[in-house]
Short mmCIF file of C-alpha atoms and ligand atoms in Angstrom, two decimals:
data_model
loop_
_atom_site.label_atom_id
_atom_site.label_comp_id
_atom_site.label_asym_id
_atom_site.label_seq_id
_atom_site.Cartn_x
_atom_site.Cartn_y
_atom_site.Cartn_z
CA MET A 1 110.20 -87.66 112.65
CA ASP A 2 108.79 -84.51 114.26
CA PRO A 3 110.60 -81.65 112.46
CA LEU A 4 111.25 -79.85 115.76
CA ILE A 5 112.95 -82.92 117.23
CA ASP A 6 114.92 -83.36 114.04
CA ALA A 7 115.98 -79.69 114.18
CA ALA A 8 117.19 -80.06 117.79
CA LEU A 9 119.19 -83.18 116.95
CA ARG A 10 120.76 -81.48 113.95
CA ALA A 11 121.55 -78.33 115.97
CA ARG A 12 123.32 -80.53 118.53
CA GLU A 13 125.85 -81.44 115.86
CA HIS A 14 126.97 -77.79 115.80
CA ALA A 15 127.72 -77.74 119.53
CA HIS A 16 131.04 -76.15 120.48
CA ALA A 17 131.80 -78.31 123.51
CA PRO A 18 135.57 -79.01 123.51
CA PHE A 19 135.74 -78.79 127.33
CA SER A 20 132.80 -80.88 128.52
CA LYS A 21 132.36 -82.89 125.30
CA PHE A 22 128.67 -82.74 126.24
CA LYS A 23 126.76 -81.68 123.14
CA VAL A 24 123.27 -80.23 123.43
CA GLY A 25 120.84 -79.05 120.76
CA ALA A 26 117.64 -77.06 121.12
CA ALA A 27 114.84 -76.14 118.74
CA LEU A 28 112.24 -73.53 119.67
CA LEU A 29 108.97 -73.32 117.75
CA GLY A 30 107.59 -69.83 117.22
CA GLU A 31 103.87 -69.14 117.12
CA ASP A 32 104.07 -68.62 113.36
CA GLY A 33 105.73 -72.01 112.80
CA GLN A 34 109.27 -70.67 112.48
CA ILE A 35 111.94 -72.87 114.09
CA TYR A 36 114.88 -71.30 115.97
CA THR A 37 117.74 -73.64 116.79
CA GLY A 38 120.60 -73.44 119.26
CA CYS A 39 123.56 -75.46 120.49
CA ASN A 40 125.79 -75.03 123.50
CA VAL A 41 128.74 -72.74 122.88
CA GLU A 42 131.52 -73.24 125.42
CA ASN A 43 134.38 -70.94 126.30
CA ALA A 44 137.87 -71.50 127.73
CA THR A 45 136.82 -69.46 130.77
CA TYR A 46 134.05 -72.05 131.31
CA GLY A 47 131.80 -69.45 132.96
CA LEU A 48 131.03 -67.73 129.67
CA THR A 49 129.52 -70.90 128.22
CA VAL A 50 126.00 -70.47 126.88
CA CYS A 51 123.56 -73.38 126.81
CA ALA A 52 121.72 -74.54 123.72
CA GLU A 53 118.36 -73.40 125.05
CA ARG A 54 119.49 -69.84 125.68
CA VAL A 55 121.15 -69.62 122.28
CA ALA A 56 117.83 -70.66 120.68
CA VAL A 57 115.80 -68.17 122.73
CA PHE A 58 118.18 -65.29 122.09
CA LYS A 59 118.34 -66.03 118.38
CA ALA A 60 114.54 -66.02 118.24
CA VAL A 61 114.15 -62.83 120.29
CA SER A 62 116.84 -61.08 118.25
CA GLU A 63 114.87 -61.90 115.11
CA GLY A 64 111.70 -60.35 116.54
CA ALA A 65 109.86 -63.48 117.68
CA ARG A 66 107.97 -63.09 120.97
CA LYS A 67 105.48 -65.97 121.17
CA PHE A 68 106.46 -69.61 121.31
CA ARG A 69 104.74 -72.99 121.30
CA ARG A 70 107.32 -75.51 122.46
CA ILE A 71 111.03 -76.25 122.76
CA VAL A 72 112.93 -79.50 122.21
CA VAL A 73 116.18 -80.20 124.07
CA ALA A 74 118.38 -82.98 122.67
CA ALA A 75 121.36 -84.62 124.34
CA ASP A 76 123.07 -88.00 124.28
CA THR A 77 121.93 -89.24 127.70
CA ASN A 78 119.80 -92.17 128.77
CA VAL A 79 118.15 -90.16 131.51
CA LEU A 80 116.86 -87.28 129.41
CA THR A 81 118.71 -83.99 129.92
CA PRO A 82 116.57 -81.13 131.29
CA PRO A 83 117.32 -77.40 130.96
CA CYS A 84 119.62 -75.96 133.65
CA GLY A 85 118.33 -73.44 136.17
CA ALA A 86 119.53 -70.39 134.26
CA CYS A 87 117.82 -71.62 131.10
CA ARG A 88 114.57 -72.26 133.01
CA GLN A 89 114.59 -68.63 134.13
CA ILE A 90 115.21 -67.36 130.59
CA LEU A 91 112.58 -69.71 129.13
CA TRP A 92 110.06 -68.45 131.68
CA GLU A 93 110.85 -64.84 130.78
CA PHE A 94 110.25 -65.26 127.07
CA CYS A 95 108.06 -68.35 126.73
CA GLY A 96 106.04 -68.59 129.95
CA ASP A 97 104.63 -72.02 130.69
CA ILE A 98 105.88 -73.57 127.46
CA GLU A 99 105.92 -77.30 126.62
CA VAL A 100 109.47 -78.64 127.06
CA ILE A 101 110.21 -81.83 125.13
CA LEU A 102 113.35 -83.73 126.08
CA THR A 103 114.89 -86.23 123.69
CA ASN A 104 118.00 -88.32 123.12
CA LEU A 105 119.74 -89.99 120.19
CA GLN A 106 117.73 -93.20 120.67
CA GLY A 107 114.44 -91.41 120.05
CA LYS A 108 113.30 -91.48 123.67
CA THR A 109 111.13 -88.43 124.43
CA GLU A 110 109.37 -86.87 127.39
CA SER A 111 107.03 -83.88 127.43
CA LEU A 112 107.01 -81.53 130.43
CA ARG A 113 105.57 -78.13 131.26
CA LEU A 114 107.97 -75.38 132.28
CA LYS A 115 105.83 -74.53 135.33
CA ASP A 116 106.52 -78.02 136.68
CA LEU A 117 110.26 -77.72 136.02
CA PHE A 118 110.34 -74.18 137.41
CA PRO A 119 107.78 -73.68 140.17
CA ARG A 120 107.26 -70.29 141.82
CA PRO A 121 109.36 -68.27 139.39
CA PHE A 122 110.56 -64.74 139.93
CA ASP A 123 109.38 -62.63 137.02
CA ALA A 124 108.19 -59.17 135.96
CA SER A 125 104.96 -59.58 137.94
CA PHE A 126 106.99 -58.78 141.09
CA LEU A 127 108.51 -55.55 139.74
N1 THU B 1 124.14 -77.62 128.60
C1 THU B 1 123.20 -77.16 127.71
O1 THU B 1 123.54 -76.60 126.66
N2 THU B 1 121.90 -77.35 128.00
C2 THU B 1 121.43 -78.09 129.05
O2 THU B 1 120.23 -78.28 129.17
C3 THU B 1 122.38 -78.67 130.02
C4 THU B 1 123.80 -78.21 129.86
C5 THU B 1 125.55 -77.49 128.24
C6 THU B 1 126.35 -76.47 128.96
C7 THU B 1 127.75 -77.04 128.81
O3 THU B 1 128.28 -76.66 127.56
C8 THU B 1 127.55 -78.54 128.78
O4 THU B 1 126.18 -78.74 128.47
C9 THU B 1 127.88 -79.25 130.08
O5 THU B 1 127.25 -78.64 131.15
#
């Protein structure tokens, strides 16, 4: 199996999702080959929940990584789970038009580009 997909599936097992029971894993591949994983971390306030994708991006950025090749998002859904709107904005900020691979527990996969998931983004070019 693709090690990045495997990493996302394994990260999903660490999800803290007692409220939604909806576990998500993410694995972000740095330019140098380093893999940064994330899972969703929920909170009793609900609103403070952080998605798997953002956990992976923030872990990577906090460790000094700035260039990325692709991200895998893993969830247990038949229709593959895409990143939420907030995560698309954060992915655009740090990864630009990255390849986004969606997968599920049955091994179904789909490869997308972030620019197609997130057309006409607001970013630093407007500031
Ligand atoms: N979630 C993610 O972690 N990533 C996604 O791509 C979709 C949603 C989480 C947030 C929350 O913990 C749960 O899934 C249900 O929305």
